[in-house]
Coordinates of C-alpha atoms in Angstrom, one line a residue:
M52 CA 0.0 0.0 0.0
T53 CA 1.2 3.5 -0.9
V54 CA 0.5 6.3 1.6
R55 CA 1.1 9.9 0.8
R56 CA 0.8 12.4 3.6
V57 CA -0.6 15.8 2.4
A58 CA 0.1 18.9 4.6
A59 CA -2.9 21.2 5.0
G60 CA -3.5 24.3 7.0
R61 CA -6.5 22.7 8.8
G62 CA -4.7 19.5 9.5
S63 CA -2.7 17.0 7.4
Y64 CA -4.3 13.9 5.9
S65 CA -3.2 10.7 4.3
V66 CA -4.0 9.4 0.8
Y67 CA -4.0 5.6 0.7
V68 CA -3.6 3.8 -2.6
D69 CA -4.1 0.0 -2.7
R70 CA -6.3 -2.8 -3.8
G71 CA -9.3 -3.8 -1.6
L72 CA -9.4 -0.6 0.4
I73 CA -13.2 -0.3 0.2
S74 CA -13.6 -3.6 2.1
R75 CA -11.0 -2.6 4.6
A76 CA -12.2 1.0 5.1
G77 CA -13.3 0.3 8.7
E78 CA -9.8 -0.8 9.7
V79 CA -8.3 2.5 8.4
L80 CA -11.0 4.8 9.8
R81 CA -11.5 3.2 13.2
D82 CA -8.8 5.2 14.8
L83 CA -9.4 8.4 12.8
L84 CA -13.0 9.0 13.6
S85 CA -14.0 10.3 17.0
S86 CA -17.7 9.2 16.8
P87 CA -19.3 6.0 15.4
H88 CA -22.0 8.1 13.6
V89 CA -21.3 8.2 9.9
V90 CA -23.4 9.2 6.9
V91 CA -22.3 7.6 3.6
V92 CA -23.1 9.7 0.5
T93 CA -23.2 7.8 -2.8
N94 CA -25.2 7.4 -6.0
P95 CA -27.2 4.4 -7.2
T96 CA -24.6 3.3 -9.8
V97 CA -21.8 3.1 -7.3
A98 CA -24.0 1.8 -4.5
R99 CA -24.9 -1.3 -6.5
L100 CA -21.2 -2.2 -6.7
Y101 CA -19.5 -1.0 -3.5
L102 CA -22.0 0.1 -0.8
E103 CA -22.4 -3.3 0.9
P104 CA -18.6 -4.0 1.2
L105 CA -18.1 -0.5 2.6
R106 CA -21.0 -0.7 5.0
A107 CA -20.0 -4.1 6.2
S108 CA -16.4 -2.9 6.8
L109 CA -17.6 0.1 8.7
R110 CA -19.9 -2.0 10.9
R111 CA -17.1 -4.4 11.7
A112 CA -15.1 -1.5 13.0
G113 CA -18.0 -0.5 15.3
L114 CA -19.2 2.4 13.2
E115 CA -22.9 3.1 12.5
P116 CA -23.3 4.1 8.8
R117 CA -26.5 5.7 7.4
V118 CA -26.8 6.0 3.6
V119 CA -27.9 9.0 1.5
E120 CA -28.1 8.5 -2.3
I121 CA -28.0 11.3 -4.8
P122 CA -28.6 10.9 -8.6
D123 CA -25.6 10.0 -10.8
G124 CA -24.5 13.0 -12.9
E125 CA -22.7 16.3 -12.9
E126 CA -26.0 18.1 -13.3
Y127 CA -27.0 17.1 -9.8
K128 CA -24.0 18.8 -8.1
T129 CA -26.2 21.7 -7.1
L130 CA -27.2 23.6 -4.1
S131 CA -30.6 21.9 -4.2
W132 CA -29.1 18.5 -3.8
A133 CA -26.7 19.7 -1.2
G134 CA -29.7 20.9 0.7
F135 CA -31.3 17.5 0.4
V136 CA -28.2 15.8 1.9
W137 CA -28.0 18.4 4.7
E138 CA -31.7 17.6 5.6
Q139 CA -30.9 13.9 5.6
C140 CA -27.9 14.5 7.9
A141 CA -30.2 16.4 10.3
A142 CA -32.9 13.8 10.1
A143 CA -30.3 11.2 11.0
A144 CA -29.2 13.4 14.0
L145 CA -25.6 13.3 12.8
P146 CA -23.7 15.0 15.6
R147 CA -20.9 17.6 15.3
D148 CA -18.2 14.9 15.9
G149 CA -19.8 12.6 13.3
A150 CA -18.4 12.3 9.8
I151 CA -19.5 12.1 6.2
V152 CA -18.0 9.4 3.9
A153 CA -18.1 10.1 0.2
L154 CA -18.3 6.9 -1.9
G155 CA -18.2 7.7 -5.6
G156 CA -16.5 9.9 -8.2
G157 CA -15.8 13.6 -8.3
V158 CA -19.4 14.7 -8.2
V159 CA -20.1 12.7 -5.0
G160 CA -16.8 13.8 -3.5
D161 CA -17.3 17.5 -4.3
L162 CA -20.9 17.6 -3.1
A163 CA -20.3 15.5 0.0
G164 CA -17.3 17.6 1.0
F165 CA -19.3 20.8 0.4
V166 CA -22.0 19.4 2.7
A167 CA -19.4 18.5 5.3
A168 CA -18.0 22.0 5.1
G169 CA -21.4 23.6 5.8
Y170 CA -23.1 21.1 8.2
M171 CA -22.8 22.5 11.8
R172 CA -20.2 24.9 10.4
G173 CA -17.9 22.1 9.4
I174 CA -17.6 18.4 10.3
A175 CA -15.1 15.7 9.3
W176 CA -15.4 13.8 6.1
V177 CA -13.6 11.0 4.3
D178 CA -13.3 10.6 0.5
V179 CA -13.5 7.1 -1.0
P180 CA -13.0 7.9 -4.7
T181 CA -14.1 5.2 -7.1
T182 CA -13.1 6.8 -10.5
L183 CA -9.6 7.5 -11.8
L184 CA -10.4 11.2 -12.2
A185 CA -11.4 11.5 -8.6
Q186 CA -8.4 9.5 -7.3
V187 CA -5.8 11.6 -9.0
D188 CA -7.5 15.0 -9.0
S189 CA -10.6 16.0 -7.0
S190 CA -9.9 14.0 -3.9
I191 CA -6.6 15.8 -3.4
G192 CA -6.4 19.4 -2.1
G193 CA -9.6 19.9 -0.1
K194 CA -11.5 22.0 -2.7
V195 CA -15.2 21.2 -2.5
A196 CA -18.0 22.9 -4.4
V197 CA -21.3 22.8 -6.3
N198 CA -22.2 24.2 -9.7
L199 CA -24.5 27.1 -10.6
P200 CA -26.2 27.5 -14.1
Q201 CA -23.7 30.3 -14.7
G202 CA -20.6 28.1 -14.3
K203 CA -18.9 25.2 -12.7
N204 CA -17.8 25.1 -9.0
L205 CA -18.9 28.7 -8.4
V206 CA -20.0 28.0 -4.8
G207 CA -17.5 26.1 -2.6
A208 CA -15.0 26.0 0.2
F209 CA -11.6 24.7 1.2
H210 CA -12.3 21.8 3.5
P211 CA -9.7 19.0 3.4
P212 CA -10.8 15.4 4.1
L213 CA -9.8 13.4 7.1
A214 CA -8.4 10.7 4.7
V215 CA -8.6 9.6 1.1
L216 CA -9.0 5.9 0.3
S217 CA -8.2 5.1 -3.3
D218 CA -9.1 1.5 -4.1
L219 CA -7.4 0.3 -7.3
D220 CA -10.0 -2.5 -7.7
A221 CA -12.8 0.1 -8.2
L222 CA -11.1 1.2 -11.4
Q223 CA -11.8 -2.1 -13.0
T224 CA -15.6 -1.4 -13.3
L225 CA -15.3 2.0 -14.9
S226 CA -16.7 2.4 -18.4
Y227 CA -14.1 3.1 -21.0
R228 CA -15.2 6.7 -21.4
E229 CA -15.0 7.3 -17.7
W230 CA -11.6 5.7 -17.6
Q231 CA -10.4 8.0 -20.4
S232 CA -11.6 11.0 -18.5
G233 CA -9.4 10.2 -15.6
L234 CA -6.4 9.6 -17.9
A235 CA -6.6 13.2 -19.0
E236 CA -5.8 14.3 -15.4
V237 CA -3.0 11.9 -15.2
I238 CA -1.5 13.4 -18.3
K239 CA -2.0 16.8 -16.9
A240 CA 0.0 15.9 -13.8
A241 CA 2.7 14.5 -16.0
I242 CA 2.9 17.7 -18.0
L243 CA 3.0 19.8 -14.9
G244 CA 5.6 18.2 -12.8
D245 CA 6.8 14.7 -13.5
E246 CA 8.8 13.9 -16.6
E247 CA 9.2 10.3 -15.4
L248 CA 5.4 9.9 -15.3
T249 CA 5.3 11.2 -18.9
A250 CA 7.8 8.5 -19.9
L251 CA 5.9 5.9 -17.9
M252 CA 2.7 6.7 -19.6
A253 CA 4.4 6.3 -23.0
R254 CA 6.4 3.3 -22.1
E255 CA 3.6 1.4 -20.4
S256 CA 0.6 2.6 -22.5
A257 CA -0.6 -1.0 -23.2
A258 CA -0.5 -1.9 -19.5
V259 CA -2.3 1.3 -18.5
R260 CA -5.0 0.8 -21.1
R261 CA -5.7 -2.8 -19.8
R262 CA -5.6 -1.4 -16.2
D263 CA -2.8 -3.5 -14.9
P264 CA -3.0 -3.0 -11.1
D265 CA 0.8 -3.0 -10.6
V266 CA 1.4 -0.3 -13.2
L267 CA -1.7 1.7 -12.0
A268 CA -0.3 1.8 -8.5
E269 CA 2.7 3.6 -9.7
V270 CA 0.9 5.9 -12.1
I271 CA -1.7 7.0 -9.6
S272 CA 0.8 7.4 -6.8
R273 CA 3.0 9.6 -9.0
A274 CA 0.0 11.7 -10.2
V275 CA -1.2 12.1 -6.5
A276 CA 2.4 13.2 -5.6
V277 CA 2.4 15.9 -8.2
K278 CA -0.9 17.4 -7.1
A279 CA -0.1 17.0 -3.4
S280 CA 3.2 18.9 -3.8
I281 CA 1.5 21.8 -5.6
V282 CA -1.3 21.9 -3.0
E283 CA 1.1 21.9 -0.1
A284 CA 2.9 24.9 -1.5
D285 CA -0.4 26.8 -2.0
E286 CA -3.4 25.4 -0.2
R287 CA -5.7 28.4 -0.9
E288 CA -4.9 28.8 -4.6
T289 CA -3.2 32.2 -4.4
G290 CA -0.2 31.3 -6.6
P291 CA 1.4 28.0 -7.6
R292 CA -1.9 26.0 -7.2
M293 CA -3.2 27.9 -10.3
L294 CA -1.0 25.5 -12.3
L295 CA -3.5 22.7 -11.7
N296 CA -5.9 24.6 -14.0
L297 CA -3.9 23.5 -17.1
G298 CA -6.6 22.8 -19.7
H299 CA -9.4 24.0 -17.4
T300 CA -10.0 27.5 -18.8
V301 CA -11.2 26.1 -22.1
G302 CA -12.3 22.8 -20.5
H303 CA -14.7 24.4 -18.0
A304 CA -16.1 26.6 -20.8
L305 CA -16.8 23.6 -23.0
E306 CA -18.5 21.8 -20.1
A307 CA -20.8 24.7 -19.4
L308 CA -21.6 25.3 -23.1
A309 CA -22.3 21.6 -23.8
G310 CA -24.3 21.1 -20.6
Y311 CA -22.9 19.4 -17.5
G312 CA -22.8 15.7 -18.0
S313 CA -22.9 15.6 -21.8
L314 CA -19.1 16.1 -22.0
R315 CA -16.9 14.3 -19.5
H316 CA -14.6 16.6 -17.5
G317 CA -11.5 14.8 -18.6
E318 CA -12.5 15.0 -22.3
A319 CA -13.0 18.8 -21.9
V320 CA -9.7 19.2 -20.1
A321 CA -7.9 17.2 -22.8
I322 CA -9.2 19.6 -25.4
G323 CA -8.2 22.5 -23.2
M324 CA -4.6 21.1 -22.9
E325 CA -4.3 20.8 -26.6
V326 CA -5.4 24.4 -27.0
A327 CA -3.0 25.5 -24.3
A328 CA -0.1 23.7 -26.0
I329 CA -0.9 25.3 -29.3
L330 CA -1.1 28.7 -27.6
A331 CA 2.3 28.1 -25.9
E332 CA 3.8 27.0 -29.3
A333 CA 2.5 30.2 -31.0
R334 CA 4.1 32.3 -28.3
G335 CA 7.4 30.6 -28.7
M336 CA 7.2 29.3 -25.1
L337 CA 7.0 25.6 -26.0
A338 CA 9.2 23.7 -28.4
R339 CA 7.2 22.2 -31.3
E340 CA 8.5 18.7 -30.4
D341 CA 7.1 19.0 -26.9
G342 CA 3.8 20.2 -28.2
A343 CA 3.7 17.3 -30.6
A344 CA 4.5 14.9 -27.6
I345 CA 1.5 16.3 -25.7
H346 CA -0.7 15.8 -28.8
R347 CA 0.6 12.2 -29.2
L348 CA 0.1 11.4 -25.5
L349 CA -3.6 12.6 -25.6
K350 CA -4.2 10.6 -28.8
A351 CA -2.5 7.5 -27.4
Y352 CA -5.2 7.2 -24.8
G353 CA -8.1 8.0 -27.3
L354 CA -8.7 11.5 -25.8
P355 CA -10.3 14.2 -27.9
V356 CA -8.3 17.3 -28.9
Y357 CA -11.1 19.3 -30.5
H358 CA -14.9 19.8 -30.2
E359 CA -16.7 19.9 -33.6
G360 CA -19.4 22.5 -34.1
V361 CA -18.2 25.0 -31.4
D362 CA -16.6 28.3 -32.2
I363 CA -14.8 30.8 -30.0
G364 CA -17.8 33.2 -30.0
E365 CA -19.7 30.6 -28.1
L366 CA -16.9 29.7 -25.7
W367 CA -15.6 33.2 -24.9
P368 CA -18.5 34.3 -22.7
F369 CA -18.1 31.2 -20.4
M370 CA -14.3 31.8 -20.2
E371 CA -15.0 35.4 -19.2
R372 CA -17.1 34.2 -16.3
D373 CA -14.5 31.7 -15.1
K374 CA -13.7 31.9 -11.4
K375 CA -10.0 32.0 -12.2
K376 CA -10.3 35.4 -13.9
Q377 CA -8.5 38.1 -12.0
G378 CA -8.3 41.9 -12.5
G379 CA -10.6 41.6 -15.6
R380 CA -8.1 39.2 -17.3
I381 CA -8.5 35.6 -18.1
R382 CA -5.7 33.5 -16.7
F383 CA -4.3 30.6 -18.8
V384 CA -1.8 27.9 -17.7
L385 CA 0.6 27.3 -20.6
P386 CA 3.2 24.5 -20.7
Q387 CA 6.8 25.5 -21.1
R388 CA 8.2 22.0 -21.5
L389 CA 7.2 18.5 -20.4
G390 CA 7.2 18.8 -16.6
E391 CA 6.9 22.6 -16.3
A392 CA 4.1 25.2 -16.8
V393 CA 3.4 28.8 -16.1
V394 CA 0.4 31.1 -15.5
V395 CA -0.1 34.0 -18.0
Q396 CA -2.7 36.7 -17.9
D397 CA -2.4 38.5 -21.2
V398 CA -3.9 35.9 -23.6
T399 CA -6.2 37.6 -26.1
R400 CA -9.4 36.4 -27.7
E401 CA -7.7 36.5 -31.0
E402 CA -4.9 34.2 -29.8
V403 CA -7.5 31.7 -28.4
A404 CA -9.5 31.9 -31.6
A405 CA -6.4 31.1 -33.7
A406 CA -5.4 28.2 -31.3
W407 CA -8.9 26.8 -31.5
Q408 CA -8.8 26.9 -35.3
E409 CA -5.4 25.2 -35.3
A410 CA -6.7 22.5 -32.9
G411 CA -9.5 21.7 -35.4
R412 CA -7.1 21.6 -38.3
R413 CA -4.7 19.2 -36.5
A414 CA -7.5 17.0 -35.4
Q415 CA -8.8 16.6 -38.9
E416 CA -5.3 16.2 -40.3
N417 CA -4.5 13.4 -37.9
A418 CA -7.9 11.7 -37.8
G419 CA -7.5 7.9 -38.1
A420 CA -3.8 8.0 -37.5
G421 CA -2.4 5.3 -35.2
A422 CA -2.8 6.2 -31.5
D423 CA -0.1 4.2 -29.7
L424 CA 3.0 6.2 -29.0
R425 CA 5.2 3.4 -30.3
G426 CA 2.9 2.4 -33.2
A427 CA 1.4 -0.7 -31.5
E428 CA -2.3 -1.5 -31.9
A429 CA -4.7 -0.2 -29.3
V430 CA -5.4 -2.7 -26.5
Q431 CA -9.0 -3.4 -25.9
P432 CA -10.0 -3.4 -22.2
G433 CA -10.8 -6.8 -20.7
P434 CA -14.0 -7.9 -19.0
R435 CA -14.9 -6.0 -15.9
A436 CA -16.5 -7.1 -12.7
G437 CA -19.8 -5.9 -11.3
G438 CA -21.9 -6.0 -14.4
I439 CA -20.8 -2.7 -15.9
R440 CA -20.9 -2.8 -19.7
E441 CA -17.5 -2.0 -21.2
E442 CA -17.3 -0.1 -24.5
A443 CA -14.6 -1.0 -27.0
A444 CA -11.6 1.3 -26.7
P445 CA -11.2 3.4 -29.9
A446 CA -7.8 3.6 -31.5
S447 CA -8.1 7.4 -31.6
S448 CA -10.8 10.0 -30.9
P449 CA -9.4 13.3 -32.0
V450 CA -12.7 15.1 -32.4
V451 CA -15.8 15.2 -30.2
R452 CA -19.0 15.3 -32.3
K453 CA -22.3 16.5 -31.0
P454 CA -24.9 13.8 -31.0
R455 CA -28.1 14.9 -32.9
W456 CA -30.3 14.2 -29.9
H457 CA -30.0 13.6 -26.1
I458 CA -32.5 11.1 -24.5
L459 CA -33.0 10.8 -20.8
V460 CA -34.0 7.3 -19.6
L461 CA -35.6 7.3 -16.1
H462 CA -36.2 4.1 -14.2
G463 CA -38.6 4.2 -11.2
P464 CA -38.5 2.6 -7.7
N465 CA -37.3 -1.0 -7.2
L466 CA -36.1 -1.4 -10.8
N467 CA -32.6 -1.7 -9.4
L468 CA -33.7 -5.1 -8.1
L469 CA -34.4 -6.5 -11.6
G470 CA -32.9 -9.9 -12.2
R471 CA -34.0 -11.1 -8.8
R472 CA -37.3 -9.4 -8.3
E473 CA -40.3 -11.6 -9.4
P474 CA -38.6 -13.1 -12.5
E475 CA -41.8 -14.8 -13.5
I476 CA -43.2 -11.3 -14.1
Y477 CA -40.3 -9.1 -14.9
G478 CA -37.8 -11.6 -16.3
T479 CA -34.2 -12.1 -15.4
V480 CA -32.7 -9.1 -17.2
T481 CA -30.8 -6.7 -14.9
L482 CA -31.0 -2.9 -15.0
D483 CA -27.3 -2.8 -16.0
Q484 CA -28.1 -5.0 -19.0
I485 CA -31.0 -2.8 -20.0
D486 CA -28.9 0.3 -19.8
A487 CA -26.1 -1.4 -21.8
Q488 CA -28.6 -2.4 -24.6
L489 CA -30.0 1.1 -24.7
A490 CA -26.5 2.6 -25.0
E491 CA -25.7 0.3 -27.8
R492 CA -28.9 1.1 -29.7
A493 CA -28.5 4.8 -29.1
A494 CA -25.0 4.7 -30.6
A495 CA -26.4 3.0 -33.7
L496 CA -29.1 5.7 -33.9
G497 CA -26.6 8.6 -33.5
V498 CA -28.0 9.8 -30.2
E499 CA -26.8 10.0 -26.6
V500 CA -28.7 8.4 -23.7
R501 CA -28.3 9.0 -20.0
C502 CA -29.9 6.3 -17.8
Q503 CA -30.9 7.0 -14.1
Q504 CA -32.8 5.1 -11.5
F505 CA -34.6 6.5 -8.5
N506 CA -36.3 5.0 -5.5
G507 CA -37.5 8.4 -4.3
E508 CA -40.5 10.2 -5.9
G509 CA -39.0 13.7 -5.2
Q510 CA -35.7 12.7 -6.9
M511 CA -37.5 11.5 -10.0
V512 CA -39.6 14.6 -10.2
E513 CA -36.4 16.8 -9.9
A514 CA -34.8 14.8 -12.7
V515 CA -37.7 15.5 -14.9
Q516 CA -37.6 19.2 -14.0
A517 CA -33.9 19.4 -14.8
A518 CA -34.2 17.4 -18.1
P519 CA -34.8 20.4 -20.5
A520 CA -31.2 21.7 -19.8
W521 CA -29.8 18.6 -21.6
A522 CA -32.5 16.3 -23.0
D523 CA -34.6 16.4 -26.1
G524 CA -36.9 13.6 -25.0
I525 CA -37.6 11.2 -22.1
V526 CA -38.1 7.4 -22.0
L527 CA -39.5 6.5 -18.6
N528 CA -40.6 3.6 -16.6
P529 CA -42.3 5.2 -13.6
A530 CA -42.9 1.8 -12.0
A531 CA -45.1 2.2 -8.9
Y532 CA -45.3 6.0 -9.4
T533 CA -47.2 5.3 -12.6
H534 CA -50.4 4.8 -10.5
S535 CA -49.9 7.3 -7.8
S536 CA -47.6 10.3 -8.6
V537 CA -49.5 13.4 -9.5
A538 CA -46.3 15.3 -9.0
L539 CA -44.5 13.2 -11.6
R540 CA -47.4 13.8 -14.1
D541 CA -47.3 17.5 -13.4
A542 CA -43.6 17.7 -13.9
L543 CA -43.8 15.9 -17.3
A544 CA -46.6 18.2 -18.4
A545 CA -44.6 21.3 -17.3
V546 CA -41.4 20.5 -19.1
R547 CA -43.2 19.7 -22.4
L548 CA -40.6 17.3 -23.6
P549 CA -41.8 14.4 -25.7
A550 CA -41.9 11.3 -23.6
V551 CA -42.6 7.6 -24.0
E552 CA -43.8 5.4 -21.1
V553 CA -42.5 1.9 -21.0
H554 CA -43.2 -1.1 -18.7
L555 CA -41.6 -4.6 -18.6
S556 CA -44.7 -6.5 -17.7
N557 CA -48.1 -6.5 -19.4
V558 CA -49.9 -4.1 -17.2
A559 CA -53.2 -4.7 -19.0
G560 CA -53.2 -8.3 -17.7
R561 CA -52.3 -7.5 -14.1
E562 CA -54.2 -6.2 -11.0
G563 CA -56.7 -3.4 -11.6
F564 CA -54.7 -0.7 -9.9
R565 CA -51.7 -1.4 -12.2
Q566 CA -53.8 -0.7 -15.3
R567 CA -54.2 3.0 -14.2
S568 CA -51.5 5.4 -15.3
L569 CA -51.4 9.1 -14.3
T570 CA -48.4 9.7 -16.5
A571 CA -49.7 8.2 -19.8
P572 CA -51.9 11.2 -20.7
V573 CA -48.8 13.5 -20.9
C574 CA -46.7 11.0 -22.9
L575 CA -46.7 10.2 -26.6
G576 CA -47.6 6.6 -25.9
V577 CA -47.1 3.5 -23.7
I578 CA -45.2 0.3 -24.5
S579 CA -45.7 -2.6 -22.1
G580 CA -45.4 -6.4 -21.9
L581 CA -42.3 -6.7 -24.1
G582 CA -39.6 -6.9 -21.4
A583 CA -36.3 -5.1 -22.1
R584 CA -37.2 -4.9 -25.8
G585 CA -39.9 -2.4 -24.8
Y586 CA -37.2 0.1 -23.8
R587 CA -35.4 -0.2 -27.1
L588 CA -38.7 0.3 -29.0
A589 CA -39.5 3.3 -26.9
L590 CA -36.1 4.8 -27.7
E591 CA -36.6 4.1 -31.4
A592 CA -40.1 5.6 -31.4
L593 CA -38.9 8.7 -29.6
V594 CA -36.0 9.2 -32.0
A595 CA -38.4 8.8 -35.0
Y596 CA -40.7 11.4 -33.5
L597 CA -37.9 13.8 -33.0
K598 CA -36.7 13.2 -36.5
E599 CA -40.1 13.8 -38.0
R600 CA -40.7 16.9 -35.9
G601 CA -37.3 18.2 -37.0
E602 CA -38.2 17.7 -40.7
Q603 CA -41.5 19.5 -40.2
K604 CA -39.7 22.5 -38.6
K605 CA -37.3 22.5 -41.5
E606 CA -40.1 22.6 -44.0
E607 CA -41.8 25.4 -42.0
R608 CA -38.6 27.4 -42.2
N609 CA -38.2 26.8 -45.9
T610 CA -41.8 27.9 -46.6

């Protein structure tokens, strides 16, 4: 096990990197926590995989964990959801000497840490990051925050955790796209302060892509050390810590423009690093061979270097609102060489526009070129534990293209139990399998889907209310709320997004109360009795409707 101590003004803390840490969390935390009262904050996706091992470990250590779930997605890192968690902590009578444990990726860690910073004016918290991005970036440094519609992380605090437990085994269940997102932050750390990490990422690219635990232990430990050393020199972000924003000025603007959740944070940062390298080259600060090395490193791991269909006129307003702006000037972090970067404050809009255009040119010029730094074929990731579907690793993804439509798929209460819940009625298919089939069909249709499951009526209603910020349509299985939720019906009617209702079982042949649907009148139609295939048919019907409506609008414009 690797342990890196991080010095902080409000007390130092240790970052643990090892396999099996989630199931041993109680052993680590037993002597750190001063009270047995713990609230675990997580999301349904992570909970299905890791909540029980964590909870069992905490109980063996004499701790008394309560669990609060928030939806899975960046768009839920808001003041509203922070308020929900605060209310749950109060309802659980969490005392001042209690603690919050964040089990999940960066969204869970940021929000749970923010809640800990505000609850009773600040209580202890522990981060158990389950994504690569969180393990090498957001879990280190004590910055916690939530988003506003105007920008990312605009409301936050500096509130270091009591400890960070980075379990290498949790990385094996990440989707390929989530894995890529974390690799962008590893590459950022290498560019900022570790030439050996840069060399390691090039030399062991095949082992990193197949997630070899031994190689990952060194990669993650080195990335953590880079960020820890910068944070220790500048905990409150008044000077050197600004370097950690390499790629983030453009990256955060892209995230805000695209809508939080539609573009992964690491994908946006990768594009931002490409633009920063081009800016540095144009200024004569960065040798062309170093700029080319950064480009090759990003491509080697299938990361995008450009976002198609976006121009600087759209990005600039978001960059001007960036919280890193100082004295009316936008601050950029630019690399000077591999292992060294500098903060500049005089980058003009014209320079950024030229760099953006050059990034697009290079992406198109190199599209389809071999990705591996040494010319080897890309390694496909192996099977993962825990039922998470694994996408094939692309050889290269130089350009992010906007999907034509975004579809939100909402699963109601108890659907997380599929596979073992009354199989004679609902079949043996699991929720993960349904989501995987939908993702595959969506890719074939050229659309993007986001699947979420809720056991709480209020959470499902809020998801519908938030849907217009990202989605063009909704596929929903309200489950038990079909027959009882006036609030869900009203939310669907208010947002006025086209929706298709779907049910696994044949509701027309079941009990009388199940044949009544409050939500059907505000949907385009209802599909039931076809099992998992019903979801795919609902998606196809919704896409066909959107396509037809789009053609009608086009004809109206032309006439």
